[in-house]
Short mmCIF file of C-alpha atoms in Angstrom, two decimals:
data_model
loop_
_atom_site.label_atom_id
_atom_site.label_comp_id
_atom_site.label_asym_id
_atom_site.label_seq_id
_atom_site.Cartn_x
_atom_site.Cartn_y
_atom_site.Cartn_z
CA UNK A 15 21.25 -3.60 12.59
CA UNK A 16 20.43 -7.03 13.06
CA UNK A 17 17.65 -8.50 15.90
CA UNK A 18 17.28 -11.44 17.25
CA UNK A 19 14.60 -12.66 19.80
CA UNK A 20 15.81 -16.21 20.47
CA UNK A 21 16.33 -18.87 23.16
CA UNK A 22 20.00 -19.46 23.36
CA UNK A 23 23.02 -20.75 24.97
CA UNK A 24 26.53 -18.73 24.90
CA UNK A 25 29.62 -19.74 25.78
CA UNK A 26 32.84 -17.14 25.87
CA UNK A 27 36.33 -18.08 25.38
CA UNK A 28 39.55 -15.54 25.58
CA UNK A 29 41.47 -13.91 28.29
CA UNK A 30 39.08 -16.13 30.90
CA UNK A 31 35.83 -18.16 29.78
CA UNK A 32 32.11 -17.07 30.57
CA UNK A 33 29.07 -19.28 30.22
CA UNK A 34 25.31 -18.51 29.67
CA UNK A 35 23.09 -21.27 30.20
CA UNK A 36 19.93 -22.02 27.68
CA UNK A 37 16.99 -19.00 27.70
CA UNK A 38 15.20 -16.44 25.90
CA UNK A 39 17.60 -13.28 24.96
CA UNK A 40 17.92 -10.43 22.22
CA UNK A 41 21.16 -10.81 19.99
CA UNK A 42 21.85 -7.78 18.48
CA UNK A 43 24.28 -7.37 15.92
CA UNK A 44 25.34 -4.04 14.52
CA UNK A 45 26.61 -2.83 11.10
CA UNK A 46 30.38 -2.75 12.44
CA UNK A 47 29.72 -6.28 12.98
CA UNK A 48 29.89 -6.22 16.44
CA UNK A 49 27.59 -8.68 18.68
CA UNK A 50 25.97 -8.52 21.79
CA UNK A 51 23.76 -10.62 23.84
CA UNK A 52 21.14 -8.57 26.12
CA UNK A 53 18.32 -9.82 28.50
CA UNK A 54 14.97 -8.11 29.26
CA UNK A 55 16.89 -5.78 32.09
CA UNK A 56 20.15 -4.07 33.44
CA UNK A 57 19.93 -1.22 30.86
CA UNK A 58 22.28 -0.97 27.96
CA UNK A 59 24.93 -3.26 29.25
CA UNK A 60 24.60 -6.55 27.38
CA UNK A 61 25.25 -10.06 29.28
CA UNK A 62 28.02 -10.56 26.83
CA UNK A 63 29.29 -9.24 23.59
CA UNK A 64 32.54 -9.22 21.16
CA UNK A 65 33.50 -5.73 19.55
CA UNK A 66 34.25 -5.15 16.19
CA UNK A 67 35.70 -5.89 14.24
CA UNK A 68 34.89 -9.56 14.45
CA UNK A 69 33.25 -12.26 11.69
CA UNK A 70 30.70 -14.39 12.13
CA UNK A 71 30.55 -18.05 10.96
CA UNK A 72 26.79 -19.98 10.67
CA UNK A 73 26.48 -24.11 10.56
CA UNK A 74 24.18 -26.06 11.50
CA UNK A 75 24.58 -29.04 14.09
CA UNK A 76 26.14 -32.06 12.63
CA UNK A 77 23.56 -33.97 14.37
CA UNK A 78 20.03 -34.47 15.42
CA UNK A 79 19.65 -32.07 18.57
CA UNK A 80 17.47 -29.24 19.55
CA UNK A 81 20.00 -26.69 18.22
CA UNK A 82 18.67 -24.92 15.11
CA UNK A 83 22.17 -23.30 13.80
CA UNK A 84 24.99 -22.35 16.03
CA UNK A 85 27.28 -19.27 15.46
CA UNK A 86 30.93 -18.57 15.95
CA UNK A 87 31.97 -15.17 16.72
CA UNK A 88 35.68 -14.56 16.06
CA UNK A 89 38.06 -11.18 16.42
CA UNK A 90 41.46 -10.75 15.37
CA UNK A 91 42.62 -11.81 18.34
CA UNK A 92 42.08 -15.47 19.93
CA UNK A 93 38.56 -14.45 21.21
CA UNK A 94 35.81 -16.80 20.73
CA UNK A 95 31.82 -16.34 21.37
CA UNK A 96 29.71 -19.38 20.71
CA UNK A 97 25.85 -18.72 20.33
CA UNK A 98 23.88 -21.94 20.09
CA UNK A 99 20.20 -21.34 19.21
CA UNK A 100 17.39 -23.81 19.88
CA UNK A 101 14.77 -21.54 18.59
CA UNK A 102 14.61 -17.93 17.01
CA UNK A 103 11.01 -16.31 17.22
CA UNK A 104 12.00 -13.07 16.04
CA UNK A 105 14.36 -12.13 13.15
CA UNK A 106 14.54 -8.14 12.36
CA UNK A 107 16.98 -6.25 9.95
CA UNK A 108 16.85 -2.77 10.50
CA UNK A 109 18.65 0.14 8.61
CA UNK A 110 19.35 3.15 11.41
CA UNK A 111 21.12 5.26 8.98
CA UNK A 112 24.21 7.69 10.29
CA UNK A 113 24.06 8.29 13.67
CA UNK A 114 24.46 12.07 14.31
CA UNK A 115 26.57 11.15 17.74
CA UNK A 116 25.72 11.55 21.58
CA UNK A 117 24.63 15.50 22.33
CA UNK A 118 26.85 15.94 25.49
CA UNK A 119 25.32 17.76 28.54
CA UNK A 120 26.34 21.56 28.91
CA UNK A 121 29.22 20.72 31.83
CA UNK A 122 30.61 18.07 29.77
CA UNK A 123 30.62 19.97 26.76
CA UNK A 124 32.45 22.52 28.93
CA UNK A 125 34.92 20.35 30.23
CA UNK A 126 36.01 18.76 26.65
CA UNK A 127 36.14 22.31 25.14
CA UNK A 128 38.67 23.78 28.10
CA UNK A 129 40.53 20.41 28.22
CA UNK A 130 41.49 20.51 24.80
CA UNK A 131 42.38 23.80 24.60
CA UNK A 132 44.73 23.01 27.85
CA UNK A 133 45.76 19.04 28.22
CA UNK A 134 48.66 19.73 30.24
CA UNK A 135 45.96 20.48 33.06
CA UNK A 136 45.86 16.82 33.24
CA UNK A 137 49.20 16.45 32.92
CA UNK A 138 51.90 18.36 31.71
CA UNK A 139 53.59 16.15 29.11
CA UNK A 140 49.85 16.01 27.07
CA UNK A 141 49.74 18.66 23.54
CA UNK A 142 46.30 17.72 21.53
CA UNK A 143 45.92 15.76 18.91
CA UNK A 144 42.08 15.52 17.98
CA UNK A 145 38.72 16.05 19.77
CA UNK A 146 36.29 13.42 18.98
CA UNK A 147 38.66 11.09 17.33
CA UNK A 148 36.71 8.10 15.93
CA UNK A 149 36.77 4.57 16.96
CA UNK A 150 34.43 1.71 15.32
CA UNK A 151 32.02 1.95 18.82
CA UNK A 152 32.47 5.50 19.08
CA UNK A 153 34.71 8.79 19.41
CA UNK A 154 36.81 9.10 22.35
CA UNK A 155 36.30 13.00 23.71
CA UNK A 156 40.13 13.67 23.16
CA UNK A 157 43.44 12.37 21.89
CA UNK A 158 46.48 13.36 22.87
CA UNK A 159 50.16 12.77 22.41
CA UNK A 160 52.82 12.85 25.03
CA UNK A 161 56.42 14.62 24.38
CA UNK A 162 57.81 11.04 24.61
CA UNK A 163 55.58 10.41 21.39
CA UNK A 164 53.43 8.00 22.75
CA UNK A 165 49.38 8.39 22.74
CA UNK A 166 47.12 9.01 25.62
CA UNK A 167 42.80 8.58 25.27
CA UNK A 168 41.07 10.74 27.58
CA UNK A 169 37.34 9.80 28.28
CA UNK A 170 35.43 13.05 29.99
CA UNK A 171 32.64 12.80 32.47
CA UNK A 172 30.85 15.34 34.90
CA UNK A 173 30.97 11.78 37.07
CA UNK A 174 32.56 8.96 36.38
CA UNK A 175 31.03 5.79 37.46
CA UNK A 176 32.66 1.70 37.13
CA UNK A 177 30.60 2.04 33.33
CA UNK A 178 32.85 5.28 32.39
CA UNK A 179 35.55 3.24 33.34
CA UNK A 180 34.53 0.08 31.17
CA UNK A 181 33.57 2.45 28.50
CA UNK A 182 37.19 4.14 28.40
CA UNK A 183 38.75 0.24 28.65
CA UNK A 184 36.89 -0.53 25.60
CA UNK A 185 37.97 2.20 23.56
CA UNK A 186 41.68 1.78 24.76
CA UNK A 187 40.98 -1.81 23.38
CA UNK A 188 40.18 -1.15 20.00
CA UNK A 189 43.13 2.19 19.39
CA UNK A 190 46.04 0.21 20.66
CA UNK A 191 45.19 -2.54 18.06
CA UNK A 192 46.12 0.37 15.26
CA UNK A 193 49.83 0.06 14.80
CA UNK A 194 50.36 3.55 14.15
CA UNK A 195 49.04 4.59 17.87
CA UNK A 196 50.64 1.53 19.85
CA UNK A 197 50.09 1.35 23.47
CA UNK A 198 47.90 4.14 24.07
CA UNK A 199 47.39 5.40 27.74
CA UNK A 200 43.48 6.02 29.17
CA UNK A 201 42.46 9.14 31.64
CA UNK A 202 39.12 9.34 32.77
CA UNK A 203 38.74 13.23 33.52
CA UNK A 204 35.76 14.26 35.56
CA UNK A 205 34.51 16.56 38.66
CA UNK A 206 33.94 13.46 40.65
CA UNK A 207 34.59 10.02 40.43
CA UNK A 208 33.31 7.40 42.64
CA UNK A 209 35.53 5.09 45.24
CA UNK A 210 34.72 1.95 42.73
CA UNK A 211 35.60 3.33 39.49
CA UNK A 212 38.67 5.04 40.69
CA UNK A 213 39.53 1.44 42.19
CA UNK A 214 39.14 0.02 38.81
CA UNK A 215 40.45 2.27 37.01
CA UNK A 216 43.64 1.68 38.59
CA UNK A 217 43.55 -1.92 38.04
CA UNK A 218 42.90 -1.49 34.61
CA UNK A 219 45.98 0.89 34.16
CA UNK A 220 43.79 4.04 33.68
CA UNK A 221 44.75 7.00 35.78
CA UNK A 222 42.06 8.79 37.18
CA UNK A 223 41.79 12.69 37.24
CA UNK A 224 39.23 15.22 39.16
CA UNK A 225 39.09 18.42 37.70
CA UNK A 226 37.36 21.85 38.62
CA UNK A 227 35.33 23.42 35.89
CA UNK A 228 35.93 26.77 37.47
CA UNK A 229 39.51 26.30 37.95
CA UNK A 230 39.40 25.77 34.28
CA UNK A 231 37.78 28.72 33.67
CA UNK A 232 40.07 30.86 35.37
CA UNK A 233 37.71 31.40 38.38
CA UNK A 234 38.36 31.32 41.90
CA UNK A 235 36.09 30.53 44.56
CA UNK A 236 36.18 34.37 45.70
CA UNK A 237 34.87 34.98 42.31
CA UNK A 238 32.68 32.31 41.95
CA UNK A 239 30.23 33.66 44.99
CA UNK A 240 27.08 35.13 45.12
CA UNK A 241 27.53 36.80 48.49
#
């Protein structure tokens, strides 16, 4: 992993156009060659970013400015992400090594095991695939295949926020640019999901799904009671 403490400008070009004005900011690019440009808050979500696979071309102005070296950001698609730096005060290489992968809860490692030994409780047209299948920013929890023979990614939550939702768009992104999967489908399974992500999960052609971990377990509430 690559990091950069630098005072930038970015400029975003693709399916709509996004500008970041001149300041100080962390670029951060990772060993799948993916970039990202984060400021000193919001958490993990970066101000702006383009997912690998993507290459990275380096020049420097073609004439006397304040810009040090300017880099274009390209995917296979007709994204572009310009990063024009004045100054760089910090330039870090670090190796990270194999990531072992994200430790899920108990409940959602509940969830993921009874879903994929029964996907039609989602919807009855779903058989499994593969838990955990791979993707170059992560595994998806499950992948399934309909009886029409298409593919369907299902992202599982205990509660699904808008950044489940974003996280599930992203890996739809990356599997439906594999030729062999083709227009694969996104659920977002969880025990709750809030107004806005089921809202935009909608919009973004993902259909939302509440499931009961009891239910799945074959419990009902009689059973599930104390007194």
């Amino acid at each position: 992993m690559r990091l950069l403490i630098a005072t930038c400008e970015v400029h975003y070009t693709g399916r709509l156009s996004a500008h970041l004005p001149m300041a100080k900011r962390l670029v951060m690019v990772k060993s799948d060659g993916s970039v990202s440009i984060h400021c000193d808050g919001g958490a993990y979500k970066p101000l702006n970013w383009m997912g690998a696979p993507c290459s990275i071309s380096v020049e420097q102005p073609a004439v006397q400015t304040t810009l040090t070296q300017i880099w274009t950001v390209t995917n296979k698609g007709s994204d572009v992400l310009k990063i024009s730096f004045a100054d760089i005060e910090s330039d870090t290489q670090v190796d990270l090594g194999v990531d072992p992968g994200l430790a899920k809860d108990g409940v959602e490692k509940d969830l993921q095991e009874l879903l994929a030994a029964n996907p039609s409780t989602l919807r009855g047209d779903l058989t499994l695939v593969q838990r955990e299948y791979p993707t170059a920013i992560g595994p998806v929890d499950l992948l399934c295949r309909t009886t029409a023979g298409g593919y369907v990614a299902v992202e599982i939550k205990r509660r699904a926020e808008i950044d489940s939702v974003e996280q599930l768009t992203r890996y739809l992104e990356l599997l439906r640019r594999d030729p062999l999967l083709g227009n694969v489908e996104g659920i977002l399974a969880a025990q709750m999901i809030r107004p806005q992500a089921r809202t935009l999960a909608h919009d973004r052609g993902i259909e939302p799904v509440c499931v009961d971990l009891n239910e799945l377990r074959g419990l009902t509430p009689d059973e599930n009671r104390l007194f």
